[in-house]
Amino acid sequence: MSKRSLSPAPLPPSKRLHSLTGSERLPALTFDNLYEELTLLIFAHLSWVDLCTAQAVNKNWARLSLDNGLWRNQYLNVFNRTRLRGAKGFIGRTDGREIKRLPGRATVSESQELKDWRSMFRISWNWKKGRSFILSVYDLSSDTIAHTQTLTTYTTFPPSSLTLSVQTPGTRYKLILTYAAPIFPAHFSIGVTELIISGSHASSASSAPGGSMSVVSTRTARALDVPAGWVDQEKLRSMKEQWGRKVLRIQDTQTDGKWVVLAPGEAPLTASGTGSALTSPYQSSGDSLASLQLYRLFLPPATSVASPPPKLTFIRYLHHTAGAVSSMALADGRCVTLGKNGGIWVWDLESGTGAEVAPPSRSPVDLVEKGTVVFDDRRIITARGGTLLVHRFDI
């Protein structure tokens, strides 16, 4: 029985020659057949900017440039610390259901603890350069304004808006933060985070009144999210509908704690002077400037671990003729928008009905000036280009 013939492909170069005379056939020396140890040694002398640039050369360099040891040295050289700013190690569960510890033979010492140094570098760089949300909490209960806490996110995607409401006067408050949530590769949707702010005396009866206020819990919901568990046809259809509502840019987003409104923004202009959305292969159906997206925010009480999670549900589109939105205000189930062309629209979010308060302006100055709008039960006030207008309208 004959043996199988060997493959004609040449063998990879050996790290050490196994003969005194050497191999008769030596491959050409290129970056692709360098030893990985030598490539990593070269990468160790690069800055973090050059290390990121090396990822675009080829797949092999992209893999080697993600080496955890390289980014550990970069992190220590740039930030001169071994942990994230404000990180205090592992945070245990607060519901009383602690996870059983691993046996002693399986525990990992602190020196061997695995960290994603590249992610830590990216987070710390965003914090350093201001490309992140910074939320500061101030206590106004006394005669002096006291700064009590600062929260920082990993990154930021504007625009955003804040809504503060009272749960228990003087002791407990609820803050709703709405923001743009990124969707791969080049789109955005809406996200909402609930932050519960409470004083130290709210959880301790023996504490003195007027304890410092701080965030005690957070919950997050997104308009585009993958459901847990098996994905059936109903969930798949819902995911496709959510994907169809993504936008290339968000101009503004507002909430009153119950309703969330998203206003799509104009696509950036290309070199030819036309919007990139007209030729983009990622064009989506939610990019129409003549429609707003209305969502209903469900925040069930977090009384136990079995409590349902927060949910952000799409309700309807709000169609208007004000064109691209310049500013938007929302309160008590009412929404008022100021278009870049000067048009003003008002909606009743419960019924979805809308009315035009002011037609678009014919002045070319109004088309470039950014405006601001506020309203109450009887008046809508707009500020635009140094002009303040008051519209009396029964909202």
CSV table of C-alpha atoms in Angstrom, one decimal:
chain,number,residue,atom,x,y,z
A,1,MET,CA,0.0,0.0,0.0
A,2,SER,CA,1.6,3.3,-1.1
A,3,LYS,CA,1.9,6.2,1.2
A,4,ARG,CA,0.1,9.5,0.6
A,5,SER,CA,2.2,12.0,-1.2
A,6,LEU,CA,3.3,15.0,0.7
A,7,SER,CA,1.9,18.5,0.0
A,8,PRO,CA,4.0,20.6,-2.4
A,9,ALA,CA,3.5,23.6,-0.1
A,10,PRO,CA,6.8,24.6,1.7
A,11,LEU,CA,7.1,24.1,5.4
A,12,PRO,CA,7.1,27.2,7.6
A,13,PRO,CA,10.6,28.4,8.5
A,14,SER,CA,12.1,26.8,11.6
A,15,LYS,CA,13.2,28.9,14.5
A,16,ARG,CA,16.5,27.0,14.7
A,17,LEU,CA,18.4,25.2,12.0
A,18,HIS,CA,18.8,21.5,12.7
A,19,SER,CA,22.0,21.1,10.6
A,20,LEU,CA,25.5,22.5,10.6
A,21,THR,CA,25.5,23.6,7.0
A,22,GLY,CA,22.0,25.3,7.2
A,23,SER,CA,19.2,25.0,4.8
A,24,GLU,CA,19.8,25.3,1.2
A,25,ARG,CA,16.5,27.1,0.6
A,26,LEU,CA,16.0,30.2,2.7
A,27,PRO,CA,12.7,32.1,2.3
A,28,ALA,CA,12.8,35.9,1.7
A,29,LEU,CA,12.8,37.9,4.9
A,30,THR,CA,9.6,40.0,5.2
A,31,PHE,CA,7.5,41.3,8.1
A,32,ASP,CA,5.0,38.5,7.6
A,33,ASN,CA,7.5,35.7,8.4
A,34,LEU,CA,9.2,37.5,11.3
A,35,TYR,CA,8.9,35.7,14.7
A,36,GLU,CA,6.0,37.1,16.7
A,37,GLU,CA,8.3,37.7,19.6
A,38,LEU,CA,10.4,40.0,17.5
A,39,THR,CA,7.4,41.8,16.1
A,40,LEU,CA,6.1,42.4,19.7
A,41,LEU,CA,9.5,43.7,20.7
A,42,ILE,CA,9.4,46.2,17.9
A,43,PHE,CA,5.8,47.2,18.8
A,44,ALA,CA,6.9,47.8,22.4
A,45,HIS,CA,8.9,50.8,21.3
A,46,LEU,CA,5.8,52.4,19.5
A,47,SER,CA,3.5,55.0,21.0
A,48,TRP,CA,-0.1,54.2,21.4
A,49,VAL,CA,-0.9,56.3,18.3
A,50,ASP,CA,1.5,54.3,16.2
A,51,LEU,CA,0.2,51.1,17.8
A,52,CYS,CA,-3.3,51.9,16.6
A,53,THR,CA,-2.0,52.7,13.2
A,54,ALA,CA,-0.3,49.4,12.9
A,55,GLN,CA,-3.7,47.6,13.2
A,56,ALA,CA,-4.6,48.7,9.7
A,57,VAL,CA,-1.5,47.1,8.0
A,58,ASN,CA,-2.7,43.4,7.9
A,59,LYS,CA,-4.5,40.9,10.0
A,60,ASN,CA,-1.4,39.6,11.6
A,61,TRP,CA,-0.4,43.0,12.8
A,62,ALA,CA,-3.9,43.8,13.9
A,63,ARG,CA,-3.8,40.6,16.1
A,64,LEU,CA,-0.4,41.3,17.5
A,65,SER,CA,-1.1,45.0,18.2
A,66,LEU,CA,-3.9,44.0,20.6
A,67,ASP,CA,-1.5,42.2,22.9
A,68,ASN,CA,-2.5,42.8,26.5
A,69,GLY,CA,1.1,43.3,27.6
A,70,LEU,CA,1.7,46.1,25.1
A,71,TRP,CA,-1.4,48.0,26.2
A,72,ARG,CA,-0.5,47.4,29.9
A,73,ASN,CA,2.8,49.2,29.3
A,74,GLN,CA,1.0,52.0,27.4
A,75,TYR,CA,-1.5,52.5,30.2
A,76,LEU,CA,1.2,52.6,32.9
A,77,ASN,CA,3.3,55.0,30.9
A,78,VAL,CA,0.5,57.4,30.0
A,79,PHE,CA,-1.6,57.3,33.2
A,80,ASN,CA,0.9,56.1,35.8
A,81,ARG,CA,-1.6,54.0,37.7
A,82,THR,CA,-2.7,50.4,37.8
A,83,ARG,CA,-6.5,50.9,37.9
A,84,LEU,CA,-9.3,53.1,36.5
A,85,ARG,CA,-9.8,56.4,38.3
A,86,GLY,CA,-12.4,55.8,40.9
A,87,ALA,CA,-12.5,52.0,40.6
A,88,LYS,CA,-12.3,50.2,43.9
A,89,GLY,CA,-12.2,46.6,42.7
A,90,PHE,CA,-15.0,44.1,42.6
A,91,ILE,CA,-18.4,45.4,43.6
A,92,GLY,CA,-20.6,42.8,45.2
A,93,ARG,CA,-24.3,42.2,44.7
A,94,THR,CA,-26.7,44.4,46.7
A,95,ASP,CA,-29.6,41.9,46.7
A,96,GLY,CA,-28.1,39.6,49.3
A,97,ARG,CA,-27.6,36.8,46.8
A,98,GLU,CA,-23.8,36.4,47.0
A,99,ILE,CA,-22.0,34.0,44.6
A,100,LYS,CA,-20.2,31.1,46.2
A,101,ARG,CA,-16.4,31.5,46.1
A,102,LEU,CA,-14.2,29.3,44.0
A,103,PRO,CA,-12.1,26.7,45.8
A,104,GLY,CA,-8.6,27.8,46.8
A,105,ARG,CA,-6.8,25.9,44.0
A,106,ALA,CA,-8.9,27.9,41.4
A,107,THR,CA,-8.4,31.4,42.8
A,108,VAL,CA,-6.3,33.9,40.9
A,109,SER,CA,-3.9,36.1,42.8
A,110,GLU,CA,-4.0,39.8,42.4
A,111,SER,CA,-0.7,39.7,40.5
A,112,GLN,CA,-2.3,37.3,38.0
A,113,GLU,CA,-5.6,39.1,37.7
A,114,LEU,CA,-6.6,39.5,34.0
A,115,LYS,CA,-7.4,43.0,32.9
A,116,ASP,CA,-8.3,44.3,29.5
A,117,TRP,CA,-5.7,47.1,29.4
A,118,ARG,CA,-6.6,48.3,26.0
A,119,SER,CA,-10.2,49.0,27.2
A,120,MET,CA,-8.9,50.6,30.3
A,121,PHE,CA,-6.7,52.9,28.1
A,122,ARG,CA,-9.6,53.8,25.9
A,123,ILE,CA,-11.9,54.6,28.9
A,124,SER,CA,-9.2,56.7,30.7
A,125,TRP,CA,-8.4,58.6,27.5
A,126,ASN,CA,-12.0,59.5,27.0
A,127,TRP,CA,-12.2,60.7,30.6
A,128,LYS,CA,-9.0,62.7,30.1
A,129,LYS,CA,-10.1,64.4,26.9
A,130,GLY,CA,-13.7,65.0,27.9
A,131,ARG,CA,-15.3,62.6,25.4
A,132,SER,CA,-17.6,61.2,28.1
A,133,PHE,CA,-20.6,62.2,30.1
A,134,ILE,CA,-19.7,63.8,33.4
A,135,LEU,CA,-22.7,64.0,35.8
A,136,SER,CA,-22.2,66.1,39.0
A,137,VAL,CA,-24.6,65.9,41.9
A,138,TYR,CA,-25.0,69.0,44.2
A,139,ASP,CA,-26.8,69.3,47.5
A,140,LEU,CA,-28.9,72.5,47.8
A,141,SER,CA,-30.5,71.7,51.1
A,142,SER,CA,-28.3,74.0,53.2
A,143,ASP,CA,-27.3,77.6,52.7
A,144,THR,CA,-24.2,76.6,50.7
A,145,ILE,CA,-24.1,74.6,47.5
A,146,ALA,CA,-22.2,71.3,48.2
A,147,HIS,CA,-20.8,69.0,45.6
A,148,THR,CA,-21.4,65.5,46.7
A,149,GLN,CA,-20.7,63.1,43.8
A,150,THR,CA,-19.4,62.9,40.2
A,151,LEU,CA,-20.3,60.1,37.8
A,152,THR,CA,-18.4,59.5,34.5
A,153,THR,CA,-19.3,57.3,31.6
A,154,TYR,CA,-17.0,55.3,29.4
A,155,THR,CA,-17.8,57.5,26.4
A,156,THR,CA,-20.4,60.0,25.2
A,157,PHE,CA,-22.8,60.3,22.2
A,158,PRO,CA,-24.7,63.7,22.3
A,159,PRO,CA,-27.3,65.1,22.3
A,160,SER,CA,-28.7,64.4,25.8
A,161,SER,CA,-31.3,65.7,28.1
A,162,LEU,CA,-32.1,65.6,31.9
A,163,THR,CA,-35.4,65.4,33.8
A,164,LEU,CA,-35.4,65.5,37.6
A,165,SER,CA,-38.5,64.6,39.6
A,166,VAL,CA,-39.2,64.2,43.3
A,167,GLN,CA,-40.1,60.7,44.8
A,168,THR,CA,-39.8,61.6,48.5
A,169,PRO,CA,-39.4,65.4,49.3
A,170,GLY,CA,-36.0,66.1,50.7
A,171,THR,CA,-34.7,62.5,50.7
A,172,ARG,CA,-35.2,60.8,47.3
A,173,TYR,CA,-35.2,62.0,43.7
A,174,LYS,CA,-35.3,60.4,40.3
A,175,LEU,CA,-33.2,61.6,37.4
A,176,ILE,CA,-34.0,60.5,33.8
A,177,LEU,CA,-31.1,60.8,31.3
A,178,THR,CA,-31.8,60.4,27.6
A,179,TYR,CA,-29.0,60.2,25.1
A,180,ALA,CA,-28.0,58.9,21.7
A,181,ALA,CA,-27.1,55.2,21.6
A,182,PRO,CA,-24.7,54.1,18.9
A,183,ILE,CA,-25.6,51.2,16.5
A,184,PHE,CA,-23.0,49.6,14.3
A,185,PRO,CA,-21.8,50.6,11.8
A,186,ALA,CA,-22.9,54.2,11.5
A,187,HIS,CA,-26.3,54.8,13.0
A,188,PHE,CA,-27.9,55.9,16.3
A,189,SER,CA,-30.9,55.1,18.4
A,190,ILE,CA,-32.2,56.4,21.7
A,191,GLY,CA,-31.2,55.2,25.2
A,192,VAL,CA,-32.6,56.1,28.6
A,193,THR,CA,-31.0,55.7,32.1
A,194,GLU,CA,-32.8,56.2,35.4
A,195,LEU,CA,-30.7,57.3,38.3
A,196,ILE,CA,-32.1,57.3,41.9
A,197,ILE,CA,-30.6,60.0,44.1
A,198,SER,CA,-31.0,59.7,47.8
A,199,GLY,CA,-29.5,61.2,50.9
A,200,SER,CA,-27.5,59.3,53.5
A,201,HIS,CA,-30.1,59.9,56.1
A,202,ALA,CA,-32.7,58.1,53.8
A,203,SER,CA,-31.1,54.7,54.4
A,204,SER,CA,-30.0,55.3,58.0
A,205,ALA,CA,-32.5,56.4,60.7
A,206,SER,CA,-29.7,57.4,63.1
A,207,SER,CA,-28.0,59.8,60.6
A,208,ALA,CA,-28.4,63.4,61.0
A,209,PRO,CA,-30.9,65.3,58.8
A,210,GLY,CA,-29.4,66.8,55.7
A,211,GLY,CA,-27.1,64.0,54.7
A,212,SER,CA,-25.2,64.2,51.4
A,213,MET,CA,-27.1,63.3,48.3
A,214,SER,CA,-25.6,60.6,46.0
A,215,VAL,CA,-26.7,58.1,43.3
A,216,VAL,CA,-27.8,54.8,44.9
A,217,SER,CA,-29.1,52.8,41.9
A,218,THR,CA,-29.3,53.0,38.1
A,219,ARG,CA,-31.3,51.3,35.3
A,220,THR,CA,-30.9,51.5,31.6
A,221,ALA,CA,-33.3,50.8,28.6
A,222,ARG,CA,-32.6,51.1,24.9
A,223,ALA,CA,-34.9,51.4,21.9
A,224,LEU,CA,-32.8,48.8,20.0
A,225,ASP,CA,-32.0,45.8,22.2
A,226,VAL,CA,-31.6,42.1,21.7
A,227,PRO,CA,-34.2,40.2,23.8
A,228,ALA,CA,-32.9,37.5,26.2
A,229,GLY,CA,-33.5,33.8,25.6
A,230,TRP,CA,-34.7,32.2,22.4
A,231,VAL,CA,-35.6,34.5,19.5
A,232,ASP,CA,-38.9,33.4,18.0
A,233,GLN,CA,-40.7,34.9,15.0
A,234,GLU,CA,-42.4,37.6,17.0
A,235,LYS,CA,-39.2,38.8,18.6
A,236,LEU,CA,-37.4,38.7,15.2
A,237,ARG,CA,-40.1,40.8,13.7
A,238,SER,CA,-39.8,43.3,16.5
A,239,MET,CA,-36.0,43.5,16.1
A,240,LYS,CA,-36.4,44.2,12.4
A,241,GLU,CA,-38.8,47.0,13.1
A,242,GLN,CA,-36.4,48.5,15.7
A,243,TRP,CA,-33.6,48.2,13.2
A,244,GLY,CA,-35.6,50.1,10.6
A,245,ARG,CA,-36.0,53.1,13.0
A,246,LYS,CA,-32.3,53.8,13.3
A,247,VAL,CA,-31.1,57.2,12.2
A,248,LEU,CA,-27.8,58.6,10.8
A,249,ARG,CA,-27.8,61.5,13.2
A,250,ILE,CA,-29.9,62.7,16.2
A,251,GLN,CA,-30.7,66.4,16.4
A,252,ASP,CA,-32.4,66.5,19.8
A,253,THR,CA,-34.1,64.2,22.3
A,254,GLN,CA,-36.3,65.1,25.2
A,255,THR,CA,-38.3,63.3,27.9
A,256,ASP,CA,-40.8,64.1,30.7
A,257,GLY,CA,-40.3,60.8,32.5
A,258,LYS,CA,-43.1,59.1,30.7
A,259,TRP,CA,-42.6,59.9,27.0
A,260,VAL,CA,-39.4,60.1,25.0
A,261,VAL,CA,-39.2,62.0,21.7
A,262,LEU,CA,-36.4,61.6,19.2
A,263,ALA,CA,-35.8,64.2,16.4
A,264,PRO,CA,-33.6,63.0,13.5
A,265,GLY,CA,-30.8,65.3,12.4
A,266,GLU,CA,-29.6,66.3,8.9
A,267,ALA,CA,-27.1,64.1,7.2
A,268,PRO,CA,-23.6,65.6,6.9
A,269,LEU,CA,-22.8,67.2,3.6
A,270,THR,CA,-20.3,65.5,1.3
A,271,ALA,CA,-17.8,67.1,-1.0
A,272,SER,CA,-20.4,67.4,-3.8
A,273,GLY,CA,-22.7,69.4,-1.5
A,274,THR,CA,-25.4,66.7,-1.1
A,275,GLY,CA,-26.3,64.9,2.0
A,276,SER,CA,-24.5,61.6,2.6
A,277,ALA,CA,-27.8,60.0,3.4
A,278,LEU,CA,-28.8,60.2,-0.2
A,279,THR,CA,-26.0,57.9,-1.3
A,280,SER,CA,-25.2,56.0,1.9
A,281,PRO,CA,-25.5,52.2,1.7
A,282,TYR,CA,-26.8,52.3,5.2
A,283,GLN,CA,-29.9,54.5,4.5
A,284,SER,CA,-32.7,53.8,7.0
A,285,SER,CA,-36.4,54.5,7.1
A,286,GLY,CA,-36.2,56.5,10.3
A,287,ASP,CA,-34.1,59.4,8.8
A,288,SER,CA,-37.1,61.4,7.6
A,289,LEU,CA,-36.7,65.0,8.9
A,290,ALA,CA,-40.5,65.5,8.7
A,291,SER,CA,-41.2,63.0,11.4
A,292,LEU,CA,-40.4,62.6,15.1
A,293,GLN,CA,-40.1,59.2,16.9
A,294,LEU,CA,-42.3,58.8,20.0
A,295,TYR,CA,-41.5,56.2,22.6
A,296,ARG,CA,-43.2,55.2,25.8
A,297,LEU,CA,-40.9,54.7,28.8
A,298,PHE,CA,-41.9,52.0,31.4
A,299,LEU,CA,-40.1,52.2,34.7
A,300,PRO,CA,-41.6,49.6,37.0
A,301,PRO,CA,-40.7,49.8,40.7
A,302,ALA,CA,-37.5,47.9,41.5
A,303,THR,CA,-38.7,46.2,44.6
A,304,SER,CA,-37.0,42.9,44.1
A,305,VAL,CA,-34.7,40.9,41.8
A,306,ALA,CA,-37.7,39.5,40.0
A,307,SER,CA,-39.0,43.0,39.1
A,308,PRO,CA,-39.4,43.5,35.3
A,309,PRO,CA,-36.6,45.6,33.7
A,310,PRO,CA,-37.3,49.1,32.3
A,311,LYS,CA,-38.6,49.2,28.8
A,312,LEU,CA,-38.6,51.7,25.9
A,313,THR,CA,-41.4,51.0,23.5
A,314,PHE,CA,-42.0,52.7,20.1
A,315,ILE,CA,-45.5,54.2,19.8
A,316,ARG,CA,-45.8,56.2,16.6
A,317,TYR,CA,-44.3,58.7,14.2
A,318,LEU,CA,-45.2,62.4,14.7
A,319,HIS,CA,-45.3,63.9,11.2
A,320,HIS,CA,-44.9,67.7,10.7
A,321,THR,CA,-43.9,70.2,8.0
A,322,ALA,CA,-41.3,72.2,10.0
A,323,GLY,CA,-38.4,70.4,8.3
A,324,ALA,CA,-35.3,69.8,10.3
A,325,VAL,CA,-35.8,70.4,14.1
A,326,SER,CA,-33.7,73.1,15.7
A,327,SER,CA,-35.0,72.8,19.3
A,328,MET,CA,-37.6,70.8,21.2
A,329,ALA,CA,-39.3,71.0,24.5
A,330,LEU,CA,-41.4,68.4,26.3
A,331,ALA,CA,-43.4,68.4,29.5
A,332,ASP,CA,-46.6,66.9,30.9
A,333,GLY,CA,-47.4,64.9,27.8
A,334,ARG,CA,-47.0,67.9,25.4
A,335,CYS,CA,-44.2,68.4,22.9
A,336,VAL,CA,-43.3,71.6,21.1
A,337,THR,CA,-40.7,71.8,18.3
A,338,LEU,CA,-39.0,74.7,16.6
A,339,GLY,CA,-37.9,74.0,13.1
A,340,LYS,CA,-34.8,75.4,11.4
A,341,ASN,CA,-37.1,77.1,9.0
A,342,GLY,CA,-38.9,78.9,11.9
A,343,GLY,CA,-42.0,76.7,11.9
A,344,ILE,CA,-43.5,75.7,15.3
A,345,TRP,CA,-45.5,72.6,15.9
A,346,VAL,CA,-47.2,71.3,19.1
A,347,TRP,CA,-48.4,67.8,19.9
A,348,ASP,CA,-50.5,66.0,22.4
A,349,LEU,CA,-48.4,62.8,22.9
A,350,GLU,CA,-51.3,60.8,24.4
A,351,SER,CA,-53.5,61.1,21.4
A,352,GLY,CA,-50.8,61.7,18.8
A,353,THR,CA,-52.5,64.8,17.4
A,354,GLY,CA,-50.5,67.9,16.4
A,355,ALA,CA,-51.1,71.4,15.2
A,356,GLU,CA,-49.0,74.1,13.5
A,357,VAL,CA,-48.6,77.2,15.7
A,358,ALA,CA,-46.4,79.2,13.3
A,359,PRO,CA,-45.6,78.7,9.6
A,360,PRO,CA,-42.1,78.5,8.3
A,361,SER,CA,-40.2,81.8,8.1
A,362,ARG,CA,-39.3,83.3,4.8
A,363,SER,CA,-36.2,85.1,6.1
A,364,PRO,CA,-32.9,83.6,5.0
A,365,VAL,CA,-31.3,84.5,8.3
A,366,ASP,CA,-33.6,82.2,10.2
A,367,LEU,CA,-32.4,79.2,8.2
A,368,VAL,CA,-28.9,79.3,9.7
A,369,GLU,CA,-29.7,80.6,13.2
A,370,LYS,CA,-30.2,77.9,15.9
A,371,GLY,CA,-33.2,78.6,18.2
A,372,THR,CA,-34.5,77.6,21.6
A,373,VAL,CA,-38.1,77.0,22.6
A,374,VAL,CA,-39.9,76.8,26.0
A,375,PHE,CA,-43.6,76.7,26.8
A,376,ASP,CA,-46.3,76.6,29.5
A,377,ASP,CA,-50.1,76.2,29.4
A,378,ARG,CA,-50.8,79.3,27.4
A,379,ARG,CA,-47.5,80.6,25.8
A,380,ILE,CA,-44.8,79.3,23.6
A,381,ILE,CA,-41.6,81.4,23.7
A,382,THR,CA,-38.9,81.1,21.0
A,383,ALA,CA,-35.4,82.7,20.9
A,384,ARG,CA,-33.7,82.9,17.6
A,385,GLY,CA,-31.1,85.1,16.0
A,386,GLY,CA,-31.4,87.7,18.8
A,387,THR,CA,-35.2,87.8,18.5
A,388,LEU,CA,-37.6,86.7,21.2
A,389,LEU,CA,-41.1,85.8,20.1
A,390,VAL,CA,-44.1,84.9,22.3
A,391,HIS,CA,-46.9,82.9,20.8
A,392,ARG,CA,-50.2,82.6,22.7
A,393,PHE,CA,-51.6,79.2,22.1
A,394,ASP,CA,-53.9,77.0,24.2
A,395,ILE,CA,-51.7,73.9,24.7
